[in-house]
Amino acid sequence: MSHGQVWRTHRQYAATAARWTADHWRKEAERRRALRADRKPLVRDARRALATARAIDPEGVTPIRHRAERELRTAKRRVPDPMWLFATKTATALGIAGYVWLPQVSARAWVWSAIAVVAAVTALSVWIAVRERDTTGLKPTAEESALLKRLQPQHWKEHAEQRGLAGTLTGRPKLTEAGIVCAVRLDGTWTATKLRAAEDHIRALLGARTSLRMQIKAGKQGGWAELTLRTRSAADGDDLKWTPERRSLGIDTVTGEQVTVPLGERLLIAGRSGAGKSVASRPLLFDASEGETNALVIIDLKRVEGRLWDHRARVASTPHEVIDVTDELETEMLERLSILPKGQDTWTPTPNRPRITVVVDEGAEVMTAADKVPYETETSDGKTRTVNRSALPALESIARMGRAACIDLWWMTQKPTIGDGIPKQIAPQIGVSICLAVRTPAEARVVLGEDAQAKGWNADELPVPGVALIRDGKRKPDPVKVRYMDKSVVIALPDREPWSRSVAPTVEAAGAPTLTLVATATEKAPAVDGAAARVLKAIETADEPVLQKDLVTITGLSKGAVSKAIKTLTTSGTVVRSLDGRLTTTRGDDTAAA
């Protein structure tokens, strides 16, 4: 074999080896990359679990911390090194082997190599330390620095017994955007409720100012509580004045996010006098009255807040007006449900028949003043007598059935107790509760649920005014600073035509039967609204003359609505009443139902 052939053979072998090496390098790198992508999240989870365990057990006296450390080590071992790091380690190992087996290399070269390796390891350690350092950028104030120092386990342990807190021990405190959060370990004689009752002792131990808001709730594990000192708010520095560009309800003081409440919910807005219910509700009332498919109805017997909105909302400010508007709303609701197309769950709002938001302000006044209102009504024999009527049955019916008809009830009260400020039939229908400051924990439980105190919904500790808790099944018990909407801003809003049954069409649903009156050439039939049309159709389709009381059952309308419709129809001559009180339409060619 000639030298040329030998050279070509070696070159071919070298090229093959290079291709084999590159191919295996690429495959191995891809395999390691895939494994790292799958297993690195497990390491992050293990680190979080270890951080939680260290917060729960800072002194390492329970197995939970040691178990978390073992799980973190195991998770790290399962993550393969990237290919470049594997190659670096391999080269390092070969270098050490060379140092052992090649003593002829000068010592100076090995010294500098060792210095380089130490420098690389040190730089890597510094980089890891910087990467795992808290990067929130929060700098404690002088007050927070003092509180953080006194919340350290060593300081707490030394002074707890003197303050009547023996048997409790703090974890590692943490500074957040909402203040200082610290876990507190409780022995067998302590509970979160008992620790909450010892708030004065905690305040004295920490040297905290009296006005500093403090929250204590049950921890994530049994035997632990969570202490939160509201030294700061995520809403600090934000402009809380309402504008058309800033239309949210408020700002979460913990996360800083904009808080909104969508239309279509049944709301309870509660708070003691001066807590800011009216101000908190104004952004919501604006949303409910804005747009072609939204309409607002306000029941306000105090005649204060409703007066601001009377240019763009239907306002009822007397007991009789409340009875009339609730009758109209109930009739509208029943009619929408009766013509709702088969298979459709909710009404589709239109400009002619919009979503109606009914706001009751103040609920306790409505329960008292609009409960027994004297009304004159016709009996079956044509005589007139006075009866007492109440708006509550119609409001309760709207609370139970109005959601499908896009008629939503918002109940506002400063007496958040069942039977005094909230009707028993309406309270279970509430979907979202907005609670400002209340007087007692019992009132907070009525508004926010029986588990309010156990889960941190302490509305009785809220400052006054303008701070609320919103419980909708999704939010945490984070206070919300509500936006301020000035009275002059409300008055300056554009006028809108208030909703009324008299201007609403009787039928809009596709495929629903339409009641039409056909007039003769000599005299046109009088126009009737939805309730009168339903009553007229019931009389016409009956096999025999019917009594007025039977029409209530047939049509599903309230007694007041049926009485009003009968009066309209008899006055116009469309319906006549016989001597025995039975009702029938005028037979012949004058009118007919199509």
Coordinates of C-alpha atoms in Angstrom, one line a residue:
M1 CA 0.0 0.0 0.0
S2 CA 1.4 3.3 -1.0
H3 CA 1.7 6.4 1.2
G4 CA -1.1 8.1 -0.7
Q5 CA -3.5 5.2 -0.1
V6 CA -2.6 5.2 3.6
W7 CA -3.2 8.9 3.9
R8 CA -6.6 8.6 2.1
T9 CA -7.6 5.7 4.4
H10 CA -6.7 7.6 7.6
R11 CA -8.5 10.7 6.3
Q12 CA -11.6 8.7 5.6
Y13 CA -11.5 7.1 9.1
A14 CA -11.0 10.5 10.6
A15 CA -13.9 12.0 8.7
T16 CA -16.1 9.0 9.7
A17 CA -15.0 9.4 13.3
A18 CA -15.8 13.2 13.2
R19 CA -19.2 12.6 11.8
W20 CA -19.9 9.9 14.3
T21 CA -18.7 12.1 17.1
A22 CA -20.7 15.2 15.9
D23 CA -23.9 13.0 15.4
H24 CA -23.6 11.5 18.9
W25 CA -22.9 14.9 20.4
R26 CA -26.0 16.3 18.8
K27 CA -28.2 13.4 19.8
E28 CA -26.9 13.4 23.4
A29 CA -27.3 17.1 23.7
E30 CA -30.9 16.9 22.5
R31 CA -31.6 14.0 24.9
R32 CA -30.2 15.9 27.8
R33 CA -32.1 19.1 26.8
A34 CA -35.4 17.2 26.7
L35 CA -34.7 15.6 30.1
R36 CA -33.8 18.9 31.6
A37 CA -37.0 20.5 30.3
D38 CA -39.1 17.7 31.9
R39 CA -37.3 17.6 35.2
K40 CA -36.3 21.2 36.0
P41 CA -39.9 22.1 37.0
L42 CA -39.6 19.3 39.6
V43 CA -36.6 21.1 41.0
R44 CA -38.4 24.4 41.2
D45 CA -41.3 22.7 43.0
A46 CA -39.0 21.1 45.4
R47 CA -37.3 24.5 46.1
R48 CA -40.7 26.1 46.8
A49 CA -41.6 23.2 49.1
L50 CA -38.3 23.7 50.9
A51 CA -38.9 27.5 51.2
T52 CA -42.3 26.8 52.7
A53 CA -40.9 24.2 55.1
R54 CA -38.2 26.6 56.2
A55 CA -40.9 29.3 56.9
I56 CA -43.0 26.8 58.8
D57 CA -40.1 25.3 60.7
P58 CA -37.2 27.8 60.8
E59 CA -35.3 25.9 63.5
G60 CA -35.5 22.5 61.8
V61 CA -37.2 20.7 64.7
T62 CA -39.7 18.8 62.7
P63 CA -39.2 16.2 59.9
I64 CA -41.0 18.3 57.3
R65 CA -37.9 20.5 56.6
H66 CA -35.5 17.5 56.4
R67 CA -37.9 15.7 54.0
A68 CA -38.1 18.7 51.8
E69 CA -34.3 19.0 51.7
R70 CA -34.0 15.3 50.7
E71 CA -36.6 15.7 48.0
L72 CA -34.7 18.7 46.6
R73 CA -31.4 16.8 46.5
T74 CA -33.1 13.8 44.7
A75 CA -34.8 16.2 42.2
K76 CA -31.4 17.8 41.4
R77 CA -29.7 14.5 40.9
R78 CA -32.3 13.5 38.3
V79 CA -31.6 16.5 36.2
P80 CA -28.7 15.8 33.7
D81 CA -26.0 18.4 33.1
P82 CA -26.1 20.1 29.7
M83 CA -23.7 18.8 27.2
W84 CA -21.2 21.7 27.6
L85 CA -21.1 21.2 31.3
F86 CA -20.7 17.5 31.0
A87 CA -17.8 18.1 28.6
T88 CA -16.3 20.6 31.0
K89 CA -16.5 18.2 33.9
T90 CA -14.9 15.5 31.7
A91 CA -12.1 17.8 30.7
T92 CA -11.5 18.7 34.3
A93 CA -11.4 15.0 35.3
L94 CA -8.9 14.4 32.5
G95 CA -6.9 17.4 33.7
I96 CA -6.7 16.0 37.2
A97 CA -5.7 12.6 35.8
G98 CA -3.1 14.3 33.8
Y99 CA -1.8 16.1 36.8
V100 CA -1.4 12.8 38.6
W101 CA 0.1 10.9 35.7
L102 CA 2.1 13.6 34.1
P103 CA 4.4 14.9 36.9
Q104 CA 6.8 16.2 34.3
V105 CA 4.5 19.2 33.6
S106 CA 5.8 22.3 35.4
A107 CA 4.2 23.1 38.8
R108 CA 3.7 26.7 37.7
A109 CA 1.3 25.7 35.0
W110 CA -0.8 23.6 37.4
V111 CA -0.9 26.4 40.0
W112 CA -2.4 28.8 37.5
S113 CA -4.8 26.1 36.3
A114 CA -5.9 25.6 39.9
I115 CA -6.4 29.3 40.4
A116 CA -8.5 29.5 37.2
V117 CA -10.7 26.6 38.4
V118 CA -11.2 28.2 41.8
A119 CA -12.1 31.5 40.2
A120 CA -14.6 29.8 37.9
V121 CA -16.2 28.0 40.9
T122 CA -16.3 31.2 42.9
A123 CA -17.9 33.1 40.0
L124 CA -20.5 30.3 39.6
S125 CA -21.4 30.4 43.3
V126 CA -21.8 34.2 43.2
W127 CA -24.0 33.9 40.2
I128 CA -26.2 31.3 41.8
A129 CA -26.5 33.4 45.0
V130 CA -27.4 36.5 43.0
R131 CA -30.0 34.6 41.0
E132 CA -31.7 33.1 44.0
R133 CA -31.7 36.4 45.9
D134 CA -35.0 38.2 46.5
T135 CA -35.5 40.4 43.4
T136 CA -38.7 42.1 44.4
G137 CA -36.8 45.4 44.9
L138 CA -38.8 46.2 48.0
K139 CA -36.9 48.3 50.5
P140 CA -38.2 48.3 54.1
T141 CA -39.0 51.7 55.7
A142 CA -37.8 52.5 59.2
E143 CA -41.0 51.3 60.7
E144 CA -40.9 48.0 58.7
S145 CA -37.3 47.4 59.6
A146 CA -38.2 47.7 63.3
L147 CA -41.1 45.3 62.9
L148 CA -39.1 42.8 60.8
K149 CA -36.5 42.8 63.6
R150 CA -39.0 42.2 66.3
L151 CA -40.7 39.4 64.3
Q152 CA -37.5 37.4 64.1
P153 CA -37.9 34.1 66.0
Q154 CA -35.1 34.9 68.5
H155 CA -36.7 38.3 69.5
W156 CA -40.2 36.8 69.7
K157 CA -39.1 33.9 71.8
E158 CA -37.3 36.1 74.3
H159 CA -40.4 38.4 74.8
A160 CA -43.4 36.2 74.1
E161 CA -43.8 35.0 77.6
Q162 CA -43.7 38.5 79.1
R163 CA -46.6 39.6 76.8
G164 CA -48.8 36.6 77.5
L165 CA -47.9 34.8 74.2
A166 CA -46.0 31.8 75.6
G167 CA -46.4 28.8 73.3
T168 CA -46.2 30.8 70.1
L169 CA -43.2 31.2 67.8
T170 CA -42.8 33.2 64.6
G171 CA -41.3 32.0 61.3
R172 CA -39.3 34.0 59.0
P173 CA -41.1 37.3 58.2
K174 CA -41.4 38.4 54.6
L175 CA -41.9 41.9 53.2
T176 CA -44.5 42.1 50.4
E177 CA -46.3 44.8 48.5
A178 CA -49.2 44.5 50.9
G179 CA -47.0 44.7 54.1
I180 CA -45.3 42.2 56.3
V181 CA -46.4 38.5 56.3
C182 CA -45.2 36.1 59.0
A183 CA -46.2 32.6 59.9
V184 CA -46.8 31.9 63.6
R185 CA -46.5 28.4 65.1
L186 CA -49.0 27.6 67.8
D187 CA -48.8 25.0 70.5
G188 CA -51.7 22.9 71.8
T189 CA -53.2 25.7 73.9
W190 CA -53.4 28.2 71.0
T191 CA -55.7 28.6 68.0
A192 CA -55.9 31.2 65.3
T193 CA -59.1 32.6 66.9
K194 CA -57.4 32.8 70.3
L195 CA -54.4 34.5 68.8
R196 CA -56.7 37.0 67.1
A197 CA -58.2 37.8 70.4
A198 CA -54.6 38.5 71.7
E199 CA -54.0 41.2 69.1
D200 CA -53.3 43.9 71.8
H201 CA -50.5 41.7 73.2
I202 CA -49.0 41.2 69.7
R203 CA -49.1 44.9 69.1
A204 CA -47.4 45.6 72.4
L205 CA -44.7 43.0 71.7
L206 CA -44.0 44.5 68.3
G207 CA -44.3 48.1 69.4
A208 CA -46.7 48.7 66.5
R209 CA -48.7 51.9 66.2
T210 CA -52.4 51.6 67.2
S211 CA -53.6 52.6 63.7
L212 CA -51.6 49.8 62.0
R213 CA -54.0 47.3 60.5
M214 CA -53.3 43.8 61.6
Q215 CA -54.8 40.6 60.2
I216 CA -54.6 37.1 61.8
K217 CA -56.0 34.0 60.1
A218 CA -55.5 30.3 60.1
G219 CA -52.4 29.1 58.4
K220 CA -52.1 26.6 55.5
Q221 CA -51.4 23.8 58.0
G222 CA -52.9 22.9 61.4
G223 CA -51.1 24.4 64.3
W224 CA -50.1 27.5 62.4
A225 CA -51.5 31.0 61.9
E226 CA -50.6 33.8 59.5
L227 CA -50.0 37.3 60.7
T228 CA -50.2 40.2 58.3
L229 CA -49.2 43.8 59.1
R230 CA -50.6 46.2 56.5
T231 CA -47.7 48.6 56.5
R232 CA -48.2 49.4 52.8
S233 CA -50.7 49.1 50.0
A234 CA -50.3 48.3 46.4
A235 CA -52.8 51.1 45.6
D236 CA -50.6 53.7 47.2
G237 CA -49.8 56.5 44.7
D238 CA -52.7 55.6 42.3
D239 CA -55.3 58.3 41.4
L240 CA -58.6 56.8 42.8
K241 CA -60.8 59.5 41.2
W242 CA -63.3 58.0 38.7
T243 CA -63.1 59.0 35.1
P244 CA -64.5 57.5 31.9
E245 CA -61.0 56.1 31.2
R246 CA -60.7 54.7 34.7
R247 CA -64.0 52.9 35.1
S248 CA -63.1 50.1 37.5
L249 CA -64.7 49.7 40.9
G250 CA -61.3 50.1 42.6
I251 CA -57.8 48.8 43.1
D252 CA -56.7 45.7 45.0
T253 CA -54.4 46.9 47.8
V254 CA -52.4 43.6 47.7
T255 CA -51.9 42.9 44.0
G256 CA -52.5 46.4 42.6
E257 CA -54.9 45.0 39.9
Q258 CA -58.0 46.9 38.7
V259 CA -61.1 45.3 40.2
T260 CA -64.3 45.1 38.2
V261 CA -67.8 43.6 38.8
P262 CA -69.5 42.6 35.6
L263 CA -73.2 43.2 34.9
G264 CA -75.5 40.2 35.2
E265 CA -74.7 39.5 38.9
R266 CA -77.1 39.8 41.8
L267 CA -75.2 42.0 44.3
L268 CA -75.3 42.8 48.0
I269 CA -73.6 46.0 48.9
A270 CA -73.4 46.5 52.7
G271 CA -71.7 48.8 55.1
R272 CA -72.4 50.9 58.2
S273 CA -73.4 54.5 57.9
G274 CA -70.5 56.6 56.5
A275 CA -68.6 53.6 55.1
G276 CA -69.1 54.8 51.5
K277 CA -71.8 52.6 50.0
S278 CA -73.2 55.3 47.8
V279 CA -69.7 56.3 46.5
A280 CA -68.7 52.7 46.0
S281 CA -71.8 52.0 44.0
R282 CA -71.6 54.9 41.6
P283 CA -69.1 53.3 39.2
L284 CA -71.4 50.3 39.1
L285 CA -74.5 52.4 38.5
F286 CA -72.8 54.1 35.6
D287 CA -72.0 50.8 33.9
A288 CA -75.6 49.6 34.5
S289 CA -77.0 52.8 32.9
E290 CA -74.5 53.0 30.0
G291 CA -75.1 51.5 26.5
E292 CA -78.1 50.9 24.4
T293 CA -78.9 47.5 25.9
N294 CA -78.7 48.5 29.6
A295 CA -81.3 50.2 31.7
L296 CA -81.2 51.3 35.4
V297 CA -84.0 51.4 37.9
I298 CA -83.3 52.9 41.4
I299 CA -85.6 52.4 44.4
D300 CA -84.5 55.1 46.9
L301 CA -86.9 56.0 49.6
K302 CA -84.2 58.3 51.2
R303 CA -84.5 60.5 48.1
V304 CA -80.8 61.4 48.1
E305 CA -78.8 59.2 45.8
G306 CA -81.6 58.5 43.4
R307 CA -82.1 62.2 42.7
L308 CA -78.5 62.3 41.2
W309 CA -79.5 59.7 38.6
D310 CA -83.0 60.7 37.7
H311 CA -81.8 62.0 34.3
R312 CA -80.7 58.6 33.1
A313 CA -82.6 56.1 35.3
R314 CA -86.1 55.3 36.5
V315 CA -86.3 56.4 40.1
A316 CA -89.0 55.4 42.6
S317 CA -88.8 57.5 45.8
T318 CA -92.3 57.0 47.4
P319 CA -93.9 53.8 48.6
H320 CA -96.6 54.0 45.8
E321 CA -94.0 54.5 43.2
V322 CA -92.1 51.5 44.5
I323 CA -95.2 49.3 44.3
D324 CA -95.9 50.5 40.7
V325 CA -92.3 50.0 39.4
T326 CA -92.0 46.6 41.1
D327 CA -95.3 45.5 39.5
E328 CA -94.0 46.6 36.1
L329 CA -90.7 44.8 36.6
E330 CA -92.4 41.6 37.6
T331 CA -94.8 41.8 34.7
E332 CA -91.8 42.4 32.3
M333 CA -89.9 39.5 33.8
L334 CA -92.8 37.1 33.5
E335 CA -93.5 38.2 29.9
R336 CA -89.9 37.7 28.9
L337 CA -89.8 34.3 30.4
S338 CA -93.1 33.3 28.7
I339 CA -91.8 34.3 25.2
L340 CA -88.2 33.1 25.7
P341 CA -87.4 30.8 22.8
K342 CA -87.3 27.1 23.5
G343 CA -83.7 26.0 24.3
Q344 CA -82.5 29.5 25.2
D345 CA -81.4 29.9 28.8
T346 CA -81.3 33.7 29.2
W347 CA -82.9 36.7 27.5
T348 CA -80.9 38.5 24.9
P349 CA -80.9 42.2 25.7
T350 CA -81.9 44.6 22.9
P351 CA -82.4 48.4 22.7
N352 CA -86.2 47.9 23.1
R353 CA -85.9 45.4 25.8
P354 CA -82.6 45.9 27.6
R355 CA -80.9 44.4 30.6
I356 CA -82.5 46.0 33.6
T357 CA -80.5 46.5 36.8
V358 CA -82.8 47.2 39.8
V359 CA -81.0 48.9 42.7
V360 CA -82.6 49.1 46.1
D361 CA -81.1 51.8 48.3
E362 CA -81.7 51.5 51.3
G363 CA -83.1 47.9 51.8
A364 CA -84.2 48.4 55.4
E365 CA -86.4 51.4 54.4
V366 CA -88.0 49.4 51.6
M367 CA -88.8 46.5 54.0
T368 CA -90.4 49.0 56.4
A369 CA -92.1 51.7 54.3
A370 CA -93.0 49.7 51.2
D371 CA -94.4 46.7 53.1
K372 CA -98.0 47.8 53.9
V373 CA -99.1 50.5 51.4
P374 CA -102.8 51.3 51.2
Y375 CA -104.2 50.8 47.7
E376 CA -107.7 51.1 46.2
T377 CA -108.7 48.1 44.2
E378 CA -111.9 46.7 42.5
T379 CA -113.5 43.6 43.8
S380 CA -115.2 41.0 41.7
D381 CA -118.6 42.6 42.2
G382 CA -117.3 46.0 40.9
K383 CA -117.0 47.7 44.3
T384 CA -113.8 49.6 45.5
R385 CA -112.1 48.8 48.7
T386 CA -108.7 49.6 50.3
V387 CA -106.1 46.9 50.6
N388 CA -102.5 46.9 51.9
R389 CA -99.9 45.9 49.4
S390 CA -96.1 45.2 49.6
A391 CA -93.3 45.6 47.2
L392 CA -91.3 42.7 48.7
P393 CA -93.1 39.8 47.0
A394 CA -92.2 41.3 43.6
L395 CA -88.6 42.0 44.6
E396 CA -88.2 38.5 45.9
S397 CA -89.6 37.0 42.7
I398 CA -87.1 39.2 40.7
A399 CA -84.3 37.9 42.9
R400 CA -85.3 34.3 42.3
M401 CA -86.2 34.4 38.6
G402 CA -84.9 37.6 37.2
R403 CA -81.5 36.4 36.1
A404 CA -82.9 34.4 33.1
A405 CA -84.9 37.5 32.1
C406 CA -81.8 39.8 32.4
I407 CA -83.4 41.7 35.3
D408 CA -80.8 41.8 38.1
L409 CA -81.4 42.9 41.7
W410 CA -78.8 44.9 43.6
W411 CA -79.6 45.2 47.3
M412 CA -77.9 47.9 49.4
T413 CA -78.2 48.3 53.1
Q414 CA -76.5 49.6 56.2
K415 CA -78.2 47.0 58.4
P416 CA -76.7 43.8 57.1
T417 CA -78.7 41.4 59.2
I418 CA -81.3 38.9 58.0
G419 CA -84.8 40.1 58.6
D420 CA -83.8 43.7 59.4
G421 CA -81.9 44.9 56.3
I422 CA -81.9 41.8 54.1
P423 CA -85.1 39.8 53.3
K424 CA -84.8 36.1 54.0
Q425 CA -85.9 35.2 50.5
I426 CA -83.4 37.5 48.8
A427 CA -80.2 36.7 50.9
P428 CA -79.7 33.2 49.5
Q429 CA -79.9 34.5 45.9
I430 CA -77.0 36.9 46.2
G431 CA -74.1 36.0 43.9
V432 CA -71.5 38.7 44.7
S433 CA -71.1 40.5 48.1
I434 CA -69.4 43.9 48.4
C435 CA -68.9 44.7 52.1
L436 CA -67.5 47.9 53.4
A437 CA -66.8 48.5 57.0
V438 CA -69.4 47.0 59.3
R439 CA -69.9 47.3 63.1
T440 CA -69.6 43.7 64.3
P441 CA -68.1 40.3 63.1
A442 CA -71.7 39.0 63.1
E443 CA -72.7 41.5 60.4
A444 CA -69.5 40.5 58.4
R445 CA -70.6 36.8 58.6
V446 CA -74.1 37.6 57.2
V447 CA -72.6 39.5 54.2
L448 CA -69.5 37.5 53.5
G449 CA -70.4 34.0 54.8
E450 CA -70.2 32.1 58.0
D451 CA -66.6 31.3 57.4
A452 CA -65.7 35.0 57.0
Q453 CA -63.5 35.3 60.1
A454 CA -61.9 31.9 59.7
K455 CA -60.7 32.8 56.2
G456 CA -59.8 36.4 56.8
W457 CA -62.9 38.3 55.6
N458 CA -62.8 40.7 58.5
A459 CA -65.0 43.5 57.3
D460 CA -65.4 44.8 60.9
E461 CA -61.7 45.8 60.8
L462 CA -61.8 47.8 57.6
P463 CA -61.0 51.5 57.7
V464 CA -63.7 54.1 57.0
P465 CA -64.5 55.1 54.3
G466 CA -63.7 53.8 50.8
V467 CA -62.3 50.3 51.5
A468 CA -64.3 47.1 50.7
L469 CA -64.0 43.4 50.6
I470 CA -65.5 41.7 47.5
R471 CA -66.5 38.0 47.7
D472 CA -67.4 36.4 44.4
G473 CA -66.0 32.9 44.8
K474 CA -62.8 33.9 43.0
R475 CA -61.2 36.7 44.9
K476 CA -59.0 36.4 48.0
P477 CA -59.8 38.5 51.1
D478 CA -57.7 41.4 49.8
P479 CA -59.1 44.9 50.6
V480 CA -60.1 47.0 47.7
K481 CA -59.8 50.8 47.6
V482 CA -62.9 51.9 45.7
R483 CA -62.8 54.8 43.3
Y484 CA -64.4 58.1 44.1
M485 CA -67.1 59.4 41.8
D486 CA -68.1 62.9 42.7
K487 CA -71.8 64.0 42.7
S488 CA -71.1 66.7 40.1
V489 CA -69.7 64.0 37.8
V490 CA -72.9 62.0 38.1
I491 CA -75.1 65.1 37.4
A492 CA -73.0 66.0 34.4
L493 CA -73.5 62.6 32.7
P494 CA -75.6 62.6 29.5
D495 CA -79.3 62.2 29.8
R496 CA -81.0 58.9 28.9
E497 CA -84.6 57.8 28.4
P498 CA -85.6 56.0 31.6
W499 CA -87.0 52.5 31.2
S500 CA -90.8 52.1 31.4
R501 CA -93.3 49.3 30.4
S502 CA -95.4 51.9 28.6
V503 CA -92.7 52.3 25.9
A504 CA -91.7 48.7 25.8
P505 CA -93.0 46.4 23.0
T506 CA -95.1 43.5 24.0
V507 CA -93.3 40.8 22.0
E508 CA -89.8 40.6 20.6
A509 CA -88.8 36.9 20.7
A510 CA -88.5 35.2 17.3
G511 CA -91.4 32.9 16.6
A512 CA -93.5 34.1 19.6
P513 CA -97.2 34.8 19.1
T514 CA -98.1 38.4 18.8
L515 CA -101.3 39.9 20.1
T516 CA -102.8 42.4 17.6
L517 CA -106.0 44.4 17.8
V518 CA -107.9 44.8 14.5
A519 CA -109.9 48.1 14.4
T520 CA -113.0 48.8 12.4
A521 CA -113.3 51.5 9.9
T522 CA -115.4 53.6 12.2
E523 CA -113.3 53.3 15.4
K524 CA -109.8 52.1 16.1
A525 CA -109.2 49.8 19.1
P526 CA -107.3 51.4 22.0
A527 CA -103.7 50.6 22.4
V528 CA -102.8 48.3 25.3
D529 CA -99.5 47.5 27.0
G530 CA -98.1 44.1 27.8
A531 CA -100.1 43.4 30.9
A532 CA -103.4 44.5 29.4
A533 CA -102.7 42.5 26.3
R534 CA -102.1 39.3 28.4
V535 CA -105.2 39.9 30.3
L536 CA -107.3 40.5 27.2
K537 CA -105.9 37.4 25.5
A538 CA -106.7 35.3 28.6
I539 CA -110.3 36.6 28.6
E540 CA -110.8 36.0 24.9
T541 CA -109.4 32.5 24.9
A542 CA -111.4 31.4 28.0
D543 CA -114.4 29.1 27.3
E544 CA -116.6 31.2 29.5
P545 CA -116.6 34.6 31.3
V546 CA -113.9 34.6 34.0
L547 CA -113.6 36.4 37.4
Q548 CA -110.8 38.9 38.0
K549 CA -109.2 36.7 40.7
D550 CA -108.9 33.8 38.2
L551 CA -107.0 36.0 35.8
V552 CA -104.1 36.3 38.4
T553 CA -103.6 32.5 38.1
I554 CA -104.1 32.3 34.4
T555 CA -101.8 35.2 33.4
G556 CA -99.2 34.8 36.2
L557 CA -99.3 38.6 36.9
S558 CA -99.6 40.2 40.3
K559 CA -103.0 41.3 41.6
G560 CA -102.1 44.9 41.2
A561 CA -101.1 44.5 37.5
V562 CA -104.3 42.5 36.7
S563 CA -106.4 45.2 38.5
K564 CA -104.7 48.0 36.5
A565 CA -105.1 46.1 33.2
I566 CA -108.8 45.4 33.9
K567 CA -109.4 49.1 34.7
T568 CA -107.8 50.1 31.4
L569 CA -109.7 47.6 29.3
T570 CA -113.1 48.3 30.9
T571 CA -112.6 52.1 30.5
S572 CA -111.9 51.7 26.8
G573 CA -114.9 49.4 26.3
T574 CA -112.8 46.4 25.2
V575 CA -113.9 44.4 28.2
V576 CA -117.3 44.4 30.0
R577 CA -118.2 43.2 33.4
S578 CA -121.4 41.4 34.0
L579 CA -123.6 41.7 37.1
D580 CA -122.0 38.7 38.7
G581 CA -118.6 40.3 38.3
R582 CA -117.4 38.0 35.4
L583 CA -115.4 39.5 32.6
T584 CA -115.9 39.1 28.8
T585 CA -114.8 40.9 25.7
T586 CA -117.2 42.8 23.5
R587 CA -118.3 40.3 20.9
G588 CA -118.9 41.2 17.3
D589 CA -116.8 42.9 14.6
D590 CA -115.4 45.7 16.8
T591 CA -112.2 43.9 18.0
A592 CA -110.7 40.6 17.4
A593 CA -107.6 38.8 18.5
A594 CA -105.2 37.5 15.9

